[in-house]
Coordinates of C-alpha atoms in Angstrom, one line a residue:
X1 CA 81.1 28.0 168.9
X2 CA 83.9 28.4 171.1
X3 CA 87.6 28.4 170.2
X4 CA 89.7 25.3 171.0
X5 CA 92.8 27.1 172.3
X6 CA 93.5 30.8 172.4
X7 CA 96.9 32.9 171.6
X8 CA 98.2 35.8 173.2
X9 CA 101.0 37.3 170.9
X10 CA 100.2 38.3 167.5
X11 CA 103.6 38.8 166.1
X12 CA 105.4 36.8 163.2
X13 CA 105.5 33.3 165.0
X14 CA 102.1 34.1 166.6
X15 CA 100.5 34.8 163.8
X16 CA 101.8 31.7 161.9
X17 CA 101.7 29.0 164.8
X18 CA 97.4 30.4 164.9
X19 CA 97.1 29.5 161.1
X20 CA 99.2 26.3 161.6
X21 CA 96.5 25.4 163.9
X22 CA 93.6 26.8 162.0
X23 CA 94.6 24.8 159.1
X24 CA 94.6 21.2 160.9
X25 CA 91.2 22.0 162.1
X26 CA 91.3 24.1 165.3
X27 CA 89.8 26.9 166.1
X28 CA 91.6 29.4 167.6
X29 CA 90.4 32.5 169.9
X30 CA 93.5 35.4 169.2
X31 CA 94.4 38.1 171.3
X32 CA 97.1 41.6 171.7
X33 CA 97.5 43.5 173.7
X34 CA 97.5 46.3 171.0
X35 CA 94.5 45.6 170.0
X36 CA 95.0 47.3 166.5
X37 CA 96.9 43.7 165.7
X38 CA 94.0 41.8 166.1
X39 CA 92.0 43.4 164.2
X40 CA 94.2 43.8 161.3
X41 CA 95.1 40.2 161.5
X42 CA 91.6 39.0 161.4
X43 CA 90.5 41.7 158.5
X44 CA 94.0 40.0 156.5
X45 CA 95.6 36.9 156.7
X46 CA 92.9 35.2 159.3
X47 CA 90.3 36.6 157.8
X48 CA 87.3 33.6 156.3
X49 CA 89.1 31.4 158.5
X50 CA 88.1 29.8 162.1
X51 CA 89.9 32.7 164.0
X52 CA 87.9 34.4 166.7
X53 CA 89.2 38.0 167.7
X54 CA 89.1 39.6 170.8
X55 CA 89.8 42.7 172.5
X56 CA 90.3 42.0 176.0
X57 CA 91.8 39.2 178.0
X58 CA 88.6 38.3 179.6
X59 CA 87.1 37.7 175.8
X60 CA 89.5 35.9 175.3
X61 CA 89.3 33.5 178.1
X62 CA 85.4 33.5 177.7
X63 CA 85.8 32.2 173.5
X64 CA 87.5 29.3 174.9
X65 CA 86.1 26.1 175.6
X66 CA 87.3 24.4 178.7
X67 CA 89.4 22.9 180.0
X68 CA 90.9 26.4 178.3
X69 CA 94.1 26.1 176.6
X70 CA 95.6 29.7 176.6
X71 CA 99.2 30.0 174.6
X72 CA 101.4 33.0 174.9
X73 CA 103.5 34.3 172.6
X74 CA 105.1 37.0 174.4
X75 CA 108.8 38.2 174.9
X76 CA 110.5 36.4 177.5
X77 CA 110.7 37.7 181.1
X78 CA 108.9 40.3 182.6
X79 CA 105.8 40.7 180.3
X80 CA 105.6 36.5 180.3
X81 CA 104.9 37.3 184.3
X82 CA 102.9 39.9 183.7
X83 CA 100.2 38.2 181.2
X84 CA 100.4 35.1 183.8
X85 CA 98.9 37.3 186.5
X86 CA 96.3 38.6 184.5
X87 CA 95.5 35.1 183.2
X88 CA 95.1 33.2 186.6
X89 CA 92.0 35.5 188.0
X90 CA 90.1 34.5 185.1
X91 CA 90.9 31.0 184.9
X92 CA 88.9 27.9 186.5
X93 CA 90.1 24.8 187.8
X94 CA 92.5 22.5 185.1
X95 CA 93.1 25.8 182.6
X96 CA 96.0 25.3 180.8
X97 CA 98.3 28.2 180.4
X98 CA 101.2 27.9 178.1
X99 CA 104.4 29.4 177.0
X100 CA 105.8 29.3 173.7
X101 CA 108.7 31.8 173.6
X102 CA 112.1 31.5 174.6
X103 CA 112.1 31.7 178.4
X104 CA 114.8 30.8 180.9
X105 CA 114.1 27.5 181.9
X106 CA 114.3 28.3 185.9
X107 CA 111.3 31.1 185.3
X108 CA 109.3 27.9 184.2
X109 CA 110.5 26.1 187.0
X110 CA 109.5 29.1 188.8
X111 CA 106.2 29.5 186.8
X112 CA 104.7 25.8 187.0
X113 CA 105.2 25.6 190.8
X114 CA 103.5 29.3 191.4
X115 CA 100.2 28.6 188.7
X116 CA 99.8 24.8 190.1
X117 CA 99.2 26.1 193.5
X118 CA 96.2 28.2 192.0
X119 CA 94.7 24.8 190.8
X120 CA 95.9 25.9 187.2
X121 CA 98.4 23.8 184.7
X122 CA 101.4 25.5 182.9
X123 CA 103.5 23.9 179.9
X124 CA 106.7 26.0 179.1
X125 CA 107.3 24.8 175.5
X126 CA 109.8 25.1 172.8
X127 CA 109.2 26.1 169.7
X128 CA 112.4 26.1 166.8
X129 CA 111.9 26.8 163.0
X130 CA 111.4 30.2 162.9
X131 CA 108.7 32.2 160.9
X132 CA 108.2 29.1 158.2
X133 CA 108.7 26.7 161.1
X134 CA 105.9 28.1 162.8
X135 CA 103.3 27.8 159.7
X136 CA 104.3 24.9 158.2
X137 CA 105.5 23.0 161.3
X138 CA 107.9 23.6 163.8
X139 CA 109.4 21.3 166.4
X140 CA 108.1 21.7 169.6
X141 CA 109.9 20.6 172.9
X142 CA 106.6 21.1 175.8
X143 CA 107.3 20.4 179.2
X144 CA 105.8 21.5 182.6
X145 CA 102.9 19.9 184.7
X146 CA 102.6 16.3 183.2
X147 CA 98.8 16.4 184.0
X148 CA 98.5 18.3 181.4
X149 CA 100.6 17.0 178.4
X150 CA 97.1 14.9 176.9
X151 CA 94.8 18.2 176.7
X152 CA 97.6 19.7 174.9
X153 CA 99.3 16.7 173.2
X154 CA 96.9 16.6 170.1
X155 CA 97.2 20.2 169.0
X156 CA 100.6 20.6 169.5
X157 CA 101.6 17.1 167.7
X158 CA 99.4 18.2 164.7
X159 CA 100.9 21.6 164.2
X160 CA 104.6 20.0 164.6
X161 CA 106.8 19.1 161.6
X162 CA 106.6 15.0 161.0
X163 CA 110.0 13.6 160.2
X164 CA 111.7 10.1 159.4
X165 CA 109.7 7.5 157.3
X166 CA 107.1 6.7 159.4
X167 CA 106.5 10.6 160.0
X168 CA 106.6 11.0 163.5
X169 CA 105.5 14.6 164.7
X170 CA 108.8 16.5 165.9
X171 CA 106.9 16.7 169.4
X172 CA 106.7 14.8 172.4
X173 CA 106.5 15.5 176.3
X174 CA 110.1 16.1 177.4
X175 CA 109.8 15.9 181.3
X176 CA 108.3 18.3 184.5
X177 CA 109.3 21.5 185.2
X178 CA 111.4 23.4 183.3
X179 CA 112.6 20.6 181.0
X180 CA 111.3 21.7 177.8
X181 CA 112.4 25.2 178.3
X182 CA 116.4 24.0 179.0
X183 CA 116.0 21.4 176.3
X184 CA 115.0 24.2 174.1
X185 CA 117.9 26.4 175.7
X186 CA 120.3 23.7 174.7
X187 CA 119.3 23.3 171.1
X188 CA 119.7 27.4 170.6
X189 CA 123.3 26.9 171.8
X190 CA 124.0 23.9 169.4
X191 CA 122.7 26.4 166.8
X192 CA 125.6 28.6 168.0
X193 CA 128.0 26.0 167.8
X194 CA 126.8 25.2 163.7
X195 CA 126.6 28.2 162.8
X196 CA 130.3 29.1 164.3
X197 CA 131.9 26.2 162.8
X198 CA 130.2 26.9 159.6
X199 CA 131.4 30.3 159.5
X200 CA 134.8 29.6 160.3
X201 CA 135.0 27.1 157.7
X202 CA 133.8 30.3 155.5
X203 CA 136.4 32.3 156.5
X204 CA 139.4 29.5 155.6
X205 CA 137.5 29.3 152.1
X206 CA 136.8 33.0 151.4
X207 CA 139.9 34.7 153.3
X208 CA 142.3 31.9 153.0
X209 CA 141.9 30.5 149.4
X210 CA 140.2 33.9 148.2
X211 CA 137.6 31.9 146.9
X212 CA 134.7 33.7 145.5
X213 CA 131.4 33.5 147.3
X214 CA 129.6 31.5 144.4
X215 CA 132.5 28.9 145.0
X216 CA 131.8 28.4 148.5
X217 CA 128.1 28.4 147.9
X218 CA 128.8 25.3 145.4
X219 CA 131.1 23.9 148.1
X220 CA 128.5 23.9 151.1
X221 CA 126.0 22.4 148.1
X222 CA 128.2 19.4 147.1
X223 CA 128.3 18.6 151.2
X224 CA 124.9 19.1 151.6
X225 CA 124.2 15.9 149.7
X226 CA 126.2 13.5 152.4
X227 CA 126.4 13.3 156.3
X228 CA 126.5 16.9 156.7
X229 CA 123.1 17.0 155.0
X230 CA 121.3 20.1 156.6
X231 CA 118.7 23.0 156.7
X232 CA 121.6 25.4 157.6
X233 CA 124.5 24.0 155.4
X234 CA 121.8 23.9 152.5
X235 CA 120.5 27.8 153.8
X236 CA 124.5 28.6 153.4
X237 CA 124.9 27.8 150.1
X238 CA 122.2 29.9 149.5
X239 CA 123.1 33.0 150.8
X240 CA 126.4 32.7 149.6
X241 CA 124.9 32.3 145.8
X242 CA 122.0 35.5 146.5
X243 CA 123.3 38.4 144.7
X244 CA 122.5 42.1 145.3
X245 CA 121.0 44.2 143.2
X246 CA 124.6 45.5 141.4
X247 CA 125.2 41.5 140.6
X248 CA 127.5 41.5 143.6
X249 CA 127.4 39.0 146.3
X250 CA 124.9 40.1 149.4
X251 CA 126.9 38.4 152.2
X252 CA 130.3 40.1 151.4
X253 CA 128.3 43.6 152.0
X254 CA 126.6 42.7 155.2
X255 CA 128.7 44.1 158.6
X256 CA 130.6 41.6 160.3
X257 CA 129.5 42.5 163.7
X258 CA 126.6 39.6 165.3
X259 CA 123.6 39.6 167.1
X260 CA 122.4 37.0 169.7
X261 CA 119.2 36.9 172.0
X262 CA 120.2 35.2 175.1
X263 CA 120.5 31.6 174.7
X264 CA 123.2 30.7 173.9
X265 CA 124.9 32.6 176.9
X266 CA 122.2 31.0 179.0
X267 CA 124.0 27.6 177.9
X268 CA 127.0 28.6 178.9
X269 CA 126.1 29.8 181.9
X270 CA 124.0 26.6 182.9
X271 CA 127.4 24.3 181.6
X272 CA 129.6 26.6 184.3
X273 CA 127.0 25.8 186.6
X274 CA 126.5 21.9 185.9
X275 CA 130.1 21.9 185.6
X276 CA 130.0 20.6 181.9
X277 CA 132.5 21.3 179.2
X278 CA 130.6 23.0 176.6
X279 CA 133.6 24.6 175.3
X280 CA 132.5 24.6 171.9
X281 CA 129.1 26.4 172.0
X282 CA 130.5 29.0 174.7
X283 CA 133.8 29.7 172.0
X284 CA 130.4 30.5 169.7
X285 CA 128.7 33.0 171.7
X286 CA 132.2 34.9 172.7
X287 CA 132.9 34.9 168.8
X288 CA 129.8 36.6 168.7
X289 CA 130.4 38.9 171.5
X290 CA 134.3 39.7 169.7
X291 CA 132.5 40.6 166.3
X292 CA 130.5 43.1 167.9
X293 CA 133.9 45.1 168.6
X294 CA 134.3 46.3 165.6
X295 CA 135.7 49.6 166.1
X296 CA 138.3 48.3 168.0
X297 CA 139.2 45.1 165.6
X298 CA 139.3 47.7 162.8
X299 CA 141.9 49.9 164.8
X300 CA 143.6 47.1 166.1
X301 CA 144.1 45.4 162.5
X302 CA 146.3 48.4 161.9
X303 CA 148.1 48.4 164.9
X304 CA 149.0 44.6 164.1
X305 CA 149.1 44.7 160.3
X306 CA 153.0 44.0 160.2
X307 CA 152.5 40.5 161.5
X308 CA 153.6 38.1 158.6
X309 CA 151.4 34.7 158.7
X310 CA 151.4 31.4 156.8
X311 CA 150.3 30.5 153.4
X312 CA 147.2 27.7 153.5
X313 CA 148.1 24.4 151.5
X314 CA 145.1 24.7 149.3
X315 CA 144.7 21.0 147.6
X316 CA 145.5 19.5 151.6
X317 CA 143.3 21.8 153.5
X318 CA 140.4 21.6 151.0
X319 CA 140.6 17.9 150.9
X320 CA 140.4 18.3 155.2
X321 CA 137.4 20.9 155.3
X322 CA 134.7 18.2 155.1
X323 CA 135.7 15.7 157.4
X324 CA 137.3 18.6 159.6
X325 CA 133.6 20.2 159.8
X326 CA 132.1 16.9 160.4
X327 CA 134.2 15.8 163.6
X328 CA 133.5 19.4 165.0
X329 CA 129.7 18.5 164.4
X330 CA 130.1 15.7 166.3
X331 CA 132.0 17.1 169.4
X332 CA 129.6 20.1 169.3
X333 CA 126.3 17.6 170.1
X334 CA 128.5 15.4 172.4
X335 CA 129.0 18.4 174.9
X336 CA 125.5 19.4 174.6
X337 CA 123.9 16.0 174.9
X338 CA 126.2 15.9 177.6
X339 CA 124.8 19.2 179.5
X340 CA 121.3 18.1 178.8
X341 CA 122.1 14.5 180.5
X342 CA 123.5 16.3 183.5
X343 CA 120.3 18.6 183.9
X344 CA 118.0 15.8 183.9
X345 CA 119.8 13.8 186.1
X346 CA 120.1 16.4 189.0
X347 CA 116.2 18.2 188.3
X348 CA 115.1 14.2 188.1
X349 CA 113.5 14.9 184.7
X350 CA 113.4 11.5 183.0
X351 CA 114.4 12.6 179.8
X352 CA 114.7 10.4 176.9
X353 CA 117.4 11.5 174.6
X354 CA 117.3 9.6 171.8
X355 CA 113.8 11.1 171.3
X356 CA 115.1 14.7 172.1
X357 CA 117.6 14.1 168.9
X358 CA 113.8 12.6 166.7
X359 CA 112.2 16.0 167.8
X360 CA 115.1 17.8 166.1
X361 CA 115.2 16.1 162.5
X362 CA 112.1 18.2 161.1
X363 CA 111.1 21.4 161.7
X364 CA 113.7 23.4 164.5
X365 CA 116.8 25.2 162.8
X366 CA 119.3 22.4 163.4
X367 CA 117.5 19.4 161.8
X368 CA 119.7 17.6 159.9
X369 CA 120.3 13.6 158.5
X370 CA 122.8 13.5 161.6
X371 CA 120.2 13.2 164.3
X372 CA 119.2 9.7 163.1
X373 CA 122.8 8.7 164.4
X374 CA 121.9 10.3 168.0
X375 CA 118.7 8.7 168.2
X376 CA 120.3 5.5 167.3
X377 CA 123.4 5.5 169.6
X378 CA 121.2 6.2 172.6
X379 CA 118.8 3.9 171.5
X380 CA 121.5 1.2 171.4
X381 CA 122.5 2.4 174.9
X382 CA 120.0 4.3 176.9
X383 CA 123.1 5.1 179.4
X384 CA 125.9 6.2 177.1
X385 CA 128.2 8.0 179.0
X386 CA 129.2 10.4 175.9
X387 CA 128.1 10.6 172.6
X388 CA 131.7 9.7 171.2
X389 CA 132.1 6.4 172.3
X390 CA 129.0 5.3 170.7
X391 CA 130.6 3.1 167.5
X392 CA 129.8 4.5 164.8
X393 CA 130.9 8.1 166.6
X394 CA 134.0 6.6 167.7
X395 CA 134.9 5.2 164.1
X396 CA 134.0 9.0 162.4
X397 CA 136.5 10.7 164.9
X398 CA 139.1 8.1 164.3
X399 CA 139.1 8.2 161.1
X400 CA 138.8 11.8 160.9
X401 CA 140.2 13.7 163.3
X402 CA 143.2 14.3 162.2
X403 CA 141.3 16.4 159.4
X404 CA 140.4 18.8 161.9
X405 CA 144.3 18.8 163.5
X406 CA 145.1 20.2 159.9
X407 CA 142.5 22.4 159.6
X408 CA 143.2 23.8 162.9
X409 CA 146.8 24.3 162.7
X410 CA 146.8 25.5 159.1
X411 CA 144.4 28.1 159.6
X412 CA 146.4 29.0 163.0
X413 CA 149.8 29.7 160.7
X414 CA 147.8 31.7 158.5
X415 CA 146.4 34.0 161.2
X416 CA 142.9 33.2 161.1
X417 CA 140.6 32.9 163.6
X418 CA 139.0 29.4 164.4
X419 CA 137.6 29.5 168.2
X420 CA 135.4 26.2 167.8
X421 CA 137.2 24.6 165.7
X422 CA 140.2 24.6 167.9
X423 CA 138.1 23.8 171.3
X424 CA 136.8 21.2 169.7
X425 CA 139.9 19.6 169.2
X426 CA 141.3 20.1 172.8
X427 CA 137.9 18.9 174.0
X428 CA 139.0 15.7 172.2
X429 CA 142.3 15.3 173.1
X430 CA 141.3 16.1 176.8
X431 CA 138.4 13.3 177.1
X432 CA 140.7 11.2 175.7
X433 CA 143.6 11.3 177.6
X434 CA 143.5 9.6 180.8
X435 CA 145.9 11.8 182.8
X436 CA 145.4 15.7 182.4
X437 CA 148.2 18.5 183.9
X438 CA 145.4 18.8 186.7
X439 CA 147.6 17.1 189.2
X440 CA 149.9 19.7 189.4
X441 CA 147.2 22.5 189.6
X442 CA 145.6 20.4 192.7
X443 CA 149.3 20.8 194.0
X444 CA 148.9 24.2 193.5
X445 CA 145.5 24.9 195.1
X446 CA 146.4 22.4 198.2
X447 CA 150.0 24.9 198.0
X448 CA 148.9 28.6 198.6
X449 CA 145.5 27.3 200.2
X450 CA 145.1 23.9 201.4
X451 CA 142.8 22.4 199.6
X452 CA 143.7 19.2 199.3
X453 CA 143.9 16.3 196.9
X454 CA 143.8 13.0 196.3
X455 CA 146.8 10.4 195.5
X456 CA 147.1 7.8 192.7
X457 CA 148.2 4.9 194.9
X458 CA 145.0 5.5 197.5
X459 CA 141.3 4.8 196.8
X460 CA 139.6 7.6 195.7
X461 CA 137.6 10.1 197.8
X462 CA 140.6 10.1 200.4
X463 CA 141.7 13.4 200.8
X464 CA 145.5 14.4 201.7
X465 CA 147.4 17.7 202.7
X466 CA 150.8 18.7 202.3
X467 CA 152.8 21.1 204.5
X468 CA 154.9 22.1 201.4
X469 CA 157.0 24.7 203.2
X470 CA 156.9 23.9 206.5
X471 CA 155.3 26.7 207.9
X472 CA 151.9 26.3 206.5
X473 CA 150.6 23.7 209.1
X474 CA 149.3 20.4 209.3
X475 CA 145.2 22.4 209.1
X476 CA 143.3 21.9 205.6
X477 CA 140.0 23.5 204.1
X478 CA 136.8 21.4 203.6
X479 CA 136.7 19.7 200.3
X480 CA 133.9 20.8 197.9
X481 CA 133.0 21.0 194.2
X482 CA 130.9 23.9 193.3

C-alpha cells in the first residue's frame, strides 16, 4: 500500500503534523535526511501506526501514490532550495511539492513560477501553533498554484484546528503565489505586536506597582475571561504563576535579553516597502533587538541611575490597563490587516480577509475571541478601508482610548519603557487627524531639492515648485513615491 502524502523534515513540527495526519486516516511515507531520525521515529512514537519509513529521497517518492503530495519541513532558505532540486528529477507530471516552514514569501513567489515550468505544482503554506498546534491541529494558511489546492485541500483541512460553532477547519486557500507565505509572515509579526504589548503591560504591573508575579498572573486571568480572551493572555498567566524549583517565580529568573527568527523583521521590511504604517509590530521587533544589548543597558543603567522619575497612580492606571491593552490590540491588527490588504491588491491575490481573521481563531498562536469581530467587520464591508472605522471598532477606541493616553503618559513619567504602546497611540492620532505637519516637510524637500508639492486650493495630482531663494531656479525633479 502506498502512502497518501510523504514528509521531508522529521523534527518537532514534522514529527507531530505526520501523526496529525496518521491519526485522521492518512498514511504517510517519512523521510531525513539523517537517516538515524527516521528510523528512531518509526521504532518510537510512529511505530504500529500507518507511517512508512524511508531512507532515500527516491523511496520516498516511490511509497507515494500519485498524484504525489510531498511536504517539506525544512529550515527556511537555502536547504528549502536544495530539497526542491532533488525533488523535481524524480517527480512526474501534477506532483505536488509543498512547503510548510516559515519561508519568505518572495522565495515562494520565486519557487511556484520555477517548479510549474517543470510540469510540477508547489503550495507554500503556513503552518501556526507550534509543537501542540502541529499534533492536535494547527491553522494552516496554503497558497501557491491554485490547480492544486483540491489534491491537497482534504488533508490539510482535516489536520487543521476547527473553530467557531459550526467548526470550520482553520484552513482555506489564501490566493496564488506567495500569498500564504506573507499571510503567514503577517500573522508572525501581529504575534510580535501581542506579545510586546503584553509585556509592556507586565512591566507597568511588576516594575511600576511592584506587584508580585502571582498578582499579575491573576490579573491576565481575570482578563482572559472578556474581549481580551486569548491563548497568549491565558499562556501569561501561566507563566507568571509556574514557580521554580526554590518556590520562586520562573519568569523573574529568566534573562531579559529576546530571541526572534525572522518574521517579524520580514514585516517590517515588506510595510517600508508597501509603504504601510506598521508602526506597532516594527516598535516590537526593535524592542526585541534593544533587549538583546544587555551589556550595554546594564552599563548604561548606571551611567543614568541619577535620573529622578514619576510615581504611577496605582488605583487610575490599574483601572486603565485593560481597556489600555485592548485599544492597542486593536490598532495592532488594523495596521496589519492593512499591510496584508495592500499586498494583495498590488500581487492581484484575491484575498478574502474576513476568512484570513476565521483561519486564525483556532489553532495559530494568536487565536483569540477578538477575530470573530474582524471576520465580522469585513464581512459587513468587503472594502473597509481600515479596520477602525468598522463600528463596533470605532465605538471600542472612542470609548477607550483615552485609557491608553493614561497609560502611556503615566508610564512615560515614571521612566518606563512602552515602545507599542506609545506608537499605537500616535498611529491613532495620526489617522485621525486630517491635516499632518507633512506640509511643511514637503516645503522642505521641494526647499533644498525641488521636489515639489501639491497646494490645498488646486486639484490634486498637480504639482508646483517654489524658487524659495531666488537662486534656485525655476527647474524641478520628477515626482515619484517609492
Amino acid at each position: 500500500m502506498k502512502a497518501d502524502i510523504g514528509l521531508i523534515g522529521l523534527a518537532v513540527m514534522g514529527e507531530n503534523l505526520v501523526l496529525n495526519m496518521e491519526s485522521k486516516g492518512y498514511t504517510v511515507a517519512v523521510f531525513n535526511r539523517t537517516t538515524t531520525k527516521v528510523t528512531k521515529f518509526a521504532e518510537g512514537r510512529g511505530k504500529g501506526k500507518n507511517i512508512i519509513p524511508t531512507l532515500s529521497l527516491e523511496q520516498l517518492v516511490e511509497n507515494v501514490a500519485k498524484p504525489r503530495k510531498i511536504m517539506m519541513m525544512v529550515k527556511a532558505g537555502m536547504p528549502v532550495d536544495a530539497t526542491i532540486h532533488s525533488l523535481i528529477p524524480l517527480l512526474d507530471k501534477g506532483d505536488i511539492i509543498i512547503d510548510g516552514g516559515n519561508s519568505n514569501y518572495e522565495d515562494t513567489e520565486r519557487r511556484v513560477k520555477d517548479v510549474e515550468s517543470k510540469g510540477l505544482l508547489y503550495i507554500g503554506t503556513g503552518v501556526s501553533g507550534g509543537e501542540e498546534g502541529a499534533l492536535k491541529g494547527p491553522s494552516l494558511m496554503p497558497g501557491g498554484s491554485p490547480q492544486a489546492w483540491d489534491s491537497v485541500k482534504p488533508i490539510l483541512q482535516s489536520i487543521a484546528a476547527k473553530a467557531g460553532p459550526d467548526n470550520k477547519p482553520c484552513c482555506d486557500w489564501i490566493g496564488s503565489g506567495g500569498a500564504g507565505h506573507f499571510v503567514k509572515m503577517v500573522h508572525n509579526g501581529i504575534e510580535y505586536g501581542d506579545m510586546q504589548l503584553i509585556c509592556e503591560i507586565y512591566d507597568i504591573l511588576r516594575k511600576g506597582l511592584k506587584m508580585s508575579a502571582a498578582e499579575i498572573g491573576a490579573v491576565f486571568d481575570e482578563w482572559n475571561k472578556g474581549v481580551l480572551k486569548s491563548y497568549l493572555i491565558e499562556i501569561t498567566s501561566e507563566i507568571l504563576t509556574h514557580k521554580d524549583e526554590d518556590g520562586q517565580p520562573l519568569v523573574d529568573k529568566i534573562l531579559d535579553t529576546a530571541g526572534q527568527k525572522g518574521t517579524g523583521k520580514w514585516t517590517g521590511i515588506n510595510a517600508l516597502n508597501f509603504g504601510i504604517p506598521l508602526t506597532l509590530i516594527t516598535e516590537a521587533v526593535f524592542a526585541r533587538c534593544l533587549s538583546s544589548e544587555k551589556d550595554e543597558r546594564v552599563e548604561a543603567s548606571k551611567i543614568f541611575a541619577s535620573i529622578k522619575t514619576g510615581e504611577l497612580n496605582k488605583k487610575e492606571i490599574l483601572a486603565n490597563l485593560h481597556d489600555a491593552l485592548y485599544t492597542a490590540k486593536i490598532i495592532s491588527y488594523a495596521q496589519g490587516f492593512e499591510l496584508i490588504k495592500k499586498a494583495g491588491i498590488e500581487n492581484k491575490w484575491n484575498l478574502n480577509l474576513g476568512d484570513i481573521a476565521l483561519m486564525w481563531r483556532g489553532g495559530c498562536i494568536i487565536r483569540s475571541v477578538f477575530l470573530d469581530k474582524i471576520k465580522t467587520a469585513y464581512a459587513t464591508d468587503p472594502d473597509l478601508t481600515n479596520l477602525i472605522v468598522d463600528p463596533y471598532f470605532t465605538k471600542v477606541l472612542l470609548d477607550s482610548q483615552n485609557s491608553l493616553r493614561i497609560v502611556v503618559s503615566d508610564a512615560t513619567k515614571a521612566g518606563l519603557a512602552v515602545p507599542s504602546l506609545a506608537s499605537a497611540l500616535s498611529w491613532f492620532d495620526g489617522y485621525r487627524s486630517s491635516n499632518t505637519p507633512a506640509n511643511l516637510l514637503q516645503a522642505q524637500r521641494d526647499y533644498f531639492g525641488a521636489h515639489t508639492y501639491e497646494r490645498i486650493d488646486t486639484e490634486r495630482g498637480k504639482f508646483f515648485h517654489t524658487n524659495w531663494t531666488g537662486k534656485g531656479g525655476s527647474t524641478a525633479s520628477t515626482t515619484y513615491t517609492v
